[in-house]
mmCIF file of C-alpha atoms in Angstrom:
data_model
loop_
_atom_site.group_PDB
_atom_site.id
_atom_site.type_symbol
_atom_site.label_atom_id
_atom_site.label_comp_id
_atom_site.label_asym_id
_atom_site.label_seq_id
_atom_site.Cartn_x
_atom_site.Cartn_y
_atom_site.Cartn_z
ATOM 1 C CA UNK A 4 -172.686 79.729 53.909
ATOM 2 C CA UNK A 5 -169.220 79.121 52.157
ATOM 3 C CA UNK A 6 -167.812 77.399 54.775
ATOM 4 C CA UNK A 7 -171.079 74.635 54.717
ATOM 5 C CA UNK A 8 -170.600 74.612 50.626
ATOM 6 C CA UNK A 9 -167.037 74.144 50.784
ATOM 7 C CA UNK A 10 -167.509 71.076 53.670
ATOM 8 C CA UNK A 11 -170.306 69.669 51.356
ATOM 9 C CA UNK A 12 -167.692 69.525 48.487
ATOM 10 C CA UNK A 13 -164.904 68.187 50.299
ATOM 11 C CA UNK A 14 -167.369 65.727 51.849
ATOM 12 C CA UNK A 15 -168.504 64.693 48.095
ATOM 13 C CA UNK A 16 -164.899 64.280 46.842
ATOM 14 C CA UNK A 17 -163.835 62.223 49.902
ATOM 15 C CA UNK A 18 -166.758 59.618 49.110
ATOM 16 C CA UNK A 19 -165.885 59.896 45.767
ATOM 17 C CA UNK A 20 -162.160 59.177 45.844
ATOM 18 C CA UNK A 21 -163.088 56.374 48.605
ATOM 19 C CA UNK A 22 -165.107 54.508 46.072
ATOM 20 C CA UNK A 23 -162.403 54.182 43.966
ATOM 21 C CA UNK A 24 -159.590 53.310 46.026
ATOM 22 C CA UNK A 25 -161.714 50.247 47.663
ATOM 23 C CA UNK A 26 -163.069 49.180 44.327
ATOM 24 C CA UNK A 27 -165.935 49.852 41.686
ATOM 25 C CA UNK A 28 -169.193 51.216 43.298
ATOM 26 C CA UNK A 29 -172.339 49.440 42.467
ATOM 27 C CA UNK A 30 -173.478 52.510 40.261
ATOM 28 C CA UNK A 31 -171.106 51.217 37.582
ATOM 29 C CA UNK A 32 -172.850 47.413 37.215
ATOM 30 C CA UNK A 33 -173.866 48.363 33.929
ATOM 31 C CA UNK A 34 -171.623 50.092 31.901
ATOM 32 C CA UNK A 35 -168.392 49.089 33.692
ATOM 33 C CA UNK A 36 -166.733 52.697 33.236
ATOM 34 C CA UNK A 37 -164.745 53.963 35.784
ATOM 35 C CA UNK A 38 -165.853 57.253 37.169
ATOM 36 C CA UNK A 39 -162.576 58.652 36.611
ATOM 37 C CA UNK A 40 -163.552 62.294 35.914
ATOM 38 C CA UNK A 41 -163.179 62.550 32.080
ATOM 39 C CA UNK A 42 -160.644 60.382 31.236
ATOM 40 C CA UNK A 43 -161.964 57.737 28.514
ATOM 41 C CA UNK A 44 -160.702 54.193 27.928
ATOM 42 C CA UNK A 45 -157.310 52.981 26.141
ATOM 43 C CA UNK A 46 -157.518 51.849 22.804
ATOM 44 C CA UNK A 47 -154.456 49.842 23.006
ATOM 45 C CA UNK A 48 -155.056 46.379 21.296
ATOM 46 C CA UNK A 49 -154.701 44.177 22.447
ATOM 47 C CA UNK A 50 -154.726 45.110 25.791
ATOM 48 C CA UNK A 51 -151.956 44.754 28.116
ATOM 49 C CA UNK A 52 -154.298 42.479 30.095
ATOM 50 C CA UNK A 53 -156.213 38.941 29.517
ATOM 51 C CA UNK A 54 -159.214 37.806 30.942
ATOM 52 C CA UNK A 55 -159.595 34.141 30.776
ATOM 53 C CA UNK A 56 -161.883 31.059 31.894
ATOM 54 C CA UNK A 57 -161.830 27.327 32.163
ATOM 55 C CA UNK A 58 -164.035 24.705 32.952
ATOM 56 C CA UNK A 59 -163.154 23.011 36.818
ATOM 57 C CA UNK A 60 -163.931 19.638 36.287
ATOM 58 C CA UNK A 61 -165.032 17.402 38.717
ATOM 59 C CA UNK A 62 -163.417 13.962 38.520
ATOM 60 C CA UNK A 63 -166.017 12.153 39.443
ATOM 61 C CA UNK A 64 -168.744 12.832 36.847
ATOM 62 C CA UNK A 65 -166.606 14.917 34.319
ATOM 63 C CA UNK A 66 -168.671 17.685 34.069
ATOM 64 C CA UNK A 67 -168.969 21.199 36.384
ATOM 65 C CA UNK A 68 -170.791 23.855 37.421
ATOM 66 C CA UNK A 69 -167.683 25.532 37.943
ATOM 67 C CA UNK A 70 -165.485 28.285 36.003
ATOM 68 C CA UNK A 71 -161.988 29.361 37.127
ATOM 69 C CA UNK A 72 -161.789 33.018 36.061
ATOM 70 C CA UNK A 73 -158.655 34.577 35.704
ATOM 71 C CA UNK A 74 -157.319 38.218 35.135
ATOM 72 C CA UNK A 75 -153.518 38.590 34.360
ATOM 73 C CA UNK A 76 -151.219 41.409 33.762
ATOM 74 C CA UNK A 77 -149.186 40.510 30.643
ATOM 75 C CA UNK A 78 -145.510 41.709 29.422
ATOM 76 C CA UNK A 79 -144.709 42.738 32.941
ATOM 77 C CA UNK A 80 -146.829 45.404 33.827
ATOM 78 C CA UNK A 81 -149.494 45.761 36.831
ATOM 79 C CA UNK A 82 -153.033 46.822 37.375
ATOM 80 C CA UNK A 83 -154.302 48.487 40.432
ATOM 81 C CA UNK A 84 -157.758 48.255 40.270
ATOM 82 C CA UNK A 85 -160.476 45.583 38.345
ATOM 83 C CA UNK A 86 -164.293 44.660 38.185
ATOM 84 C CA UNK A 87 -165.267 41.289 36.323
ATOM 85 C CA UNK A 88 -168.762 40.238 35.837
ATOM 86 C CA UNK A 89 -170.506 37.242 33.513
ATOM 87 C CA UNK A 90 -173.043 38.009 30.941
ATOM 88 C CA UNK A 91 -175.489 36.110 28.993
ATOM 89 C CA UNK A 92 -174.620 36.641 25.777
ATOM 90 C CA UNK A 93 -177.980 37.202 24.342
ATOM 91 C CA UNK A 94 -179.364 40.026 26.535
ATOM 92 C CA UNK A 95 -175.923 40.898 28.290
ATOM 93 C CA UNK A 96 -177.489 40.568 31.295
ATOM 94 C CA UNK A 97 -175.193 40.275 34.711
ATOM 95 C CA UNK A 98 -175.284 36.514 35.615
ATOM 96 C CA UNK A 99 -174.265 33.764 38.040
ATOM 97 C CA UNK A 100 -172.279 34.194 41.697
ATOM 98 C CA UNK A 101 -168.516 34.253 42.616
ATOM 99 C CA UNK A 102 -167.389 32.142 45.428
ATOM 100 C CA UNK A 103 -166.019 33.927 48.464
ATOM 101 C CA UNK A 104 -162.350 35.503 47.790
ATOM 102 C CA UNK A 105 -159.418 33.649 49.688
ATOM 103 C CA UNK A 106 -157.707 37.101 49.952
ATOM 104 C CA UNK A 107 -160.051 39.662 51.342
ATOM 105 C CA UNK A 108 -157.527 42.362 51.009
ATOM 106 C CA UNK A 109 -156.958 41.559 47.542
ATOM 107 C CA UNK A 110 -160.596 41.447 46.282
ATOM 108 C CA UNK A 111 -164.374 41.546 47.309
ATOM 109 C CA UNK A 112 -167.447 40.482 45.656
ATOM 110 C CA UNK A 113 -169.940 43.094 45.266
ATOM 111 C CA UNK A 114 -174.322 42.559 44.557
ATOM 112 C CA UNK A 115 -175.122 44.160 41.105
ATOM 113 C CA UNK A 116 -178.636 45.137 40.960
ATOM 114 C CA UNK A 117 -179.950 43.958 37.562
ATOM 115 C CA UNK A 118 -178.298 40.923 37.093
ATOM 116 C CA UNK A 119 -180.630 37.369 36.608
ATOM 117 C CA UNK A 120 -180.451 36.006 39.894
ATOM 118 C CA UNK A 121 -182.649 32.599 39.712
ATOM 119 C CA UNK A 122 -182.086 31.659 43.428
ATOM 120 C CA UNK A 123 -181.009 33.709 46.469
ATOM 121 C CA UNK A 124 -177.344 32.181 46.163
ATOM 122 C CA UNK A 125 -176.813 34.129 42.982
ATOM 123 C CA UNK A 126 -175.530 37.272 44.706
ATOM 124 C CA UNK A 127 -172.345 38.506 44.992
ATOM 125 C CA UNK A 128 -171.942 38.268 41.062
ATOM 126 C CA UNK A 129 -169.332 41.024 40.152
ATOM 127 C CA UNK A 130 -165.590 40.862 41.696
ATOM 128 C CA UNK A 131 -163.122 44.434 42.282
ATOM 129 C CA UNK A 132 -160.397 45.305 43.743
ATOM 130 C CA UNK A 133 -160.532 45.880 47.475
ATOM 131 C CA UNK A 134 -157.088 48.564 47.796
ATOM 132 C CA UNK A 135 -155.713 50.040 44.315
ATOM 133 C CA UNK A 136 -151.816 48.587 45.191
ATOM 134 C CA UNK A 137 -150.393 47.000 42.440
ATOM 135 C CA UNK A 138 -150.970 43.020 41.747
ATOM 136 C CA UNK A 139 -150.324 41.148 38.872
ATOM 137 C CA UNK A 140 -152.913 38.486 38.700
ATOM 138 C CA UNK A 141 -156.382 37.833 40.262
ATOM 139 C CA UNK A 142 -158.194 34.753 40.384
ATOM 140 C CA UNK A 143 -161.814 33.928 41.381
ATOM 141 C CA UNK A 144 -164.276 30.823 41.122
ATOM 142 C CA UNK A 145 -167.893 31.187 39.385
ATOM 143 C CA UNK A 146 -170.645 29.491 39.178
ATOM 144 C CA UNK A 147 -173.914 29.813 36.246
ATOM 145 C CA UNK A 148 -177.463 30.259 37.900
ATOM 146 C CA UNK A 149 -178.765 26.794 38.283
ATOM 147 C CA UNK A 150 -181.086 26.981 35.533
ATOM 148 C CA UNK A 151 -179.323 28.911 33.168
ATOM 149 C CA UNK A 152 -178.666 27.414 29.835
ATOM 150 C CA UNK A 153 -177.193 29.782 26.635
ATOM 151 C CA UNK A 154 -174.634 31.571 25.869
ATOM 152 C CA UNK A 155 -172.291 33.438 28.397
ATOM 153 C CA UNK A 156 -169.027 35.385 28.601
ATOM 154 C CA UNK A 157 -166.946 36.958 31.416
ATOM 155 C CA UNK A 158 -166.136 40.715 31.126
ATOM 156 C CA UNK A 159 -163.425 43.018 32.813
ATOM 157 C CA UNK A 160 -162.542 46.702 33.008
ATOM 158 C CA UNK A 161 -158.726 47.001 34.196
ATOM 159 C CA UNK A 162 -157.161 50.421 35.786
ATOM 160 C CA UNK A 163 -153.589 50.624 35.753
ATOM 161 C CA UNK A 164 -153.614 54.014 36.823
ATOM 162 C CA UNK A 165 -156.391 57.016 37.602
ATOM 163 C CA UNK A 166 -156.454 58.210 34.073
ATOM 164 C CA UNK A 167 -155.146 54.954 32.470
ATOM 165 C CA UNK A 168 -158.103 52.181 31.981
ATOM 166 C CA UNK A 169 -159.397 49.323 29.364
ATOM 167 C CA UNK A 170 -162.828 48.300 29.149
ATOM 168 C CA UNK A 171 -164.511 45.530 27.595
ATOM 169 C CA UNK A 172 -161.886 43.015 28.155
ATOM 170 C CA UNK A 173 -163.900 39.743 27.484
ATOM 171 C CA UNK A 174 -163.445 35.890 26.805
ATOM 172 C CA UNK A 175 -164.971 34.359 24.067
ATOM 173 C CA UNK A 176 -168.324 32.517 24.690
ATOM 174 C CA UNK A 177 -168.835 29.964 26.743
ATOM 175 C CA UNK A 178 -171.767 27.277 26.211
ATOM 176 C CA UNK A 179 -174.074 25.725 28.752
ATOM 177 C CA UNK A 180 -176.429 23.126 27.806
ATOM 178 C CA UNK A 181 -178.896 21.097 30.162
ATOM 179 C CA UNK A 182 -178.975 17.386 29.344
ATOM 180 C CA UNK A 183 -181.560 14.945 29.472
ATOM 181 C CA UNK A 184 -184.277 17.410 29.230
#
């Protein structure tokens, strides 16, 4: 009987420390807080880390659909783990997609149940870290549900180490507005 409860343990702490080494498991779409046994988020601000977005334009029509999304590691330090979403800003709500990562063993793009997914393409819509080495920058392309119009913003949680974390890193708000409606 020990022997089975101490292989059931072991078996839950191996799944467990897996999940965090090859980046945030679905359970934490919501709240975006690591699982890192007790240890509770820095205070630090501002954080040792900026999230930030821009517009791709297309130079054709001057307009996108498009947001580059960037985390970066500022005054020299690293990160070794991340998970970025976009939320509407009036319900908070997990929205839009994430093109496919050019580095798989940098990042993958994981399906957060919950999220407002207008159209079948609107999965993948949170990005993480794929291996916890250290990396200074991350960058990722996004795209708004098709019929989404509001207010949005882009949120991250960095880990720099196990017990060493910031949440609610955000951008300010961005603004999408249909025209000729």
């Amino acid at each position: 009987m020990l022997d089975s409860s101490f292989a059931l343990l072991l078996m839950d702490r191996i799944a467990t420390v897996h999940s965090l080494v090859y980046g945030t498991p679905t359970e934490n779409c919501q709240s975006m807080l690591p699982q890192h046994d007790n240890y509770l988020p820095q205070w630090m601000d501002p954080s040792p880390y900026n999230l930030s977005a821009s517009i791709i334009l297309d130079s054709t029509s001057n307009s996108s659909d498009q947001y580059n999304v960037t985390l970066i590691a500022e005054r020299r330090r690293t990160f070794k783990g991340f998970f970025i979403q976009a939320r509407s800003l009036t319900d908070h709500k997990i929205i839009g997609s994430f093109d496919p990562v050019k580095d798989p063993d940098v990042a993958k793009l994981i399906d957060c149940p919950g999220g407002t997914q207008i159209q079948v393409s609107d999965l993948q819509n949170a990005a993480t870290h794929v291996i916890n080495y250290p990396k200074s920058v991350v960058n990722f392309v996004w795209k708004p549900p098709a019929n989404f119009e509001g207010k949005f913003y882009f949120e991250a949680t960095v880990v720099a180490e196990y017990k060493v974390f910031w949440t609610g890193i955000e951008t300010p708000p961005f603004n999408i507005t249909k025209t000729g409606q």
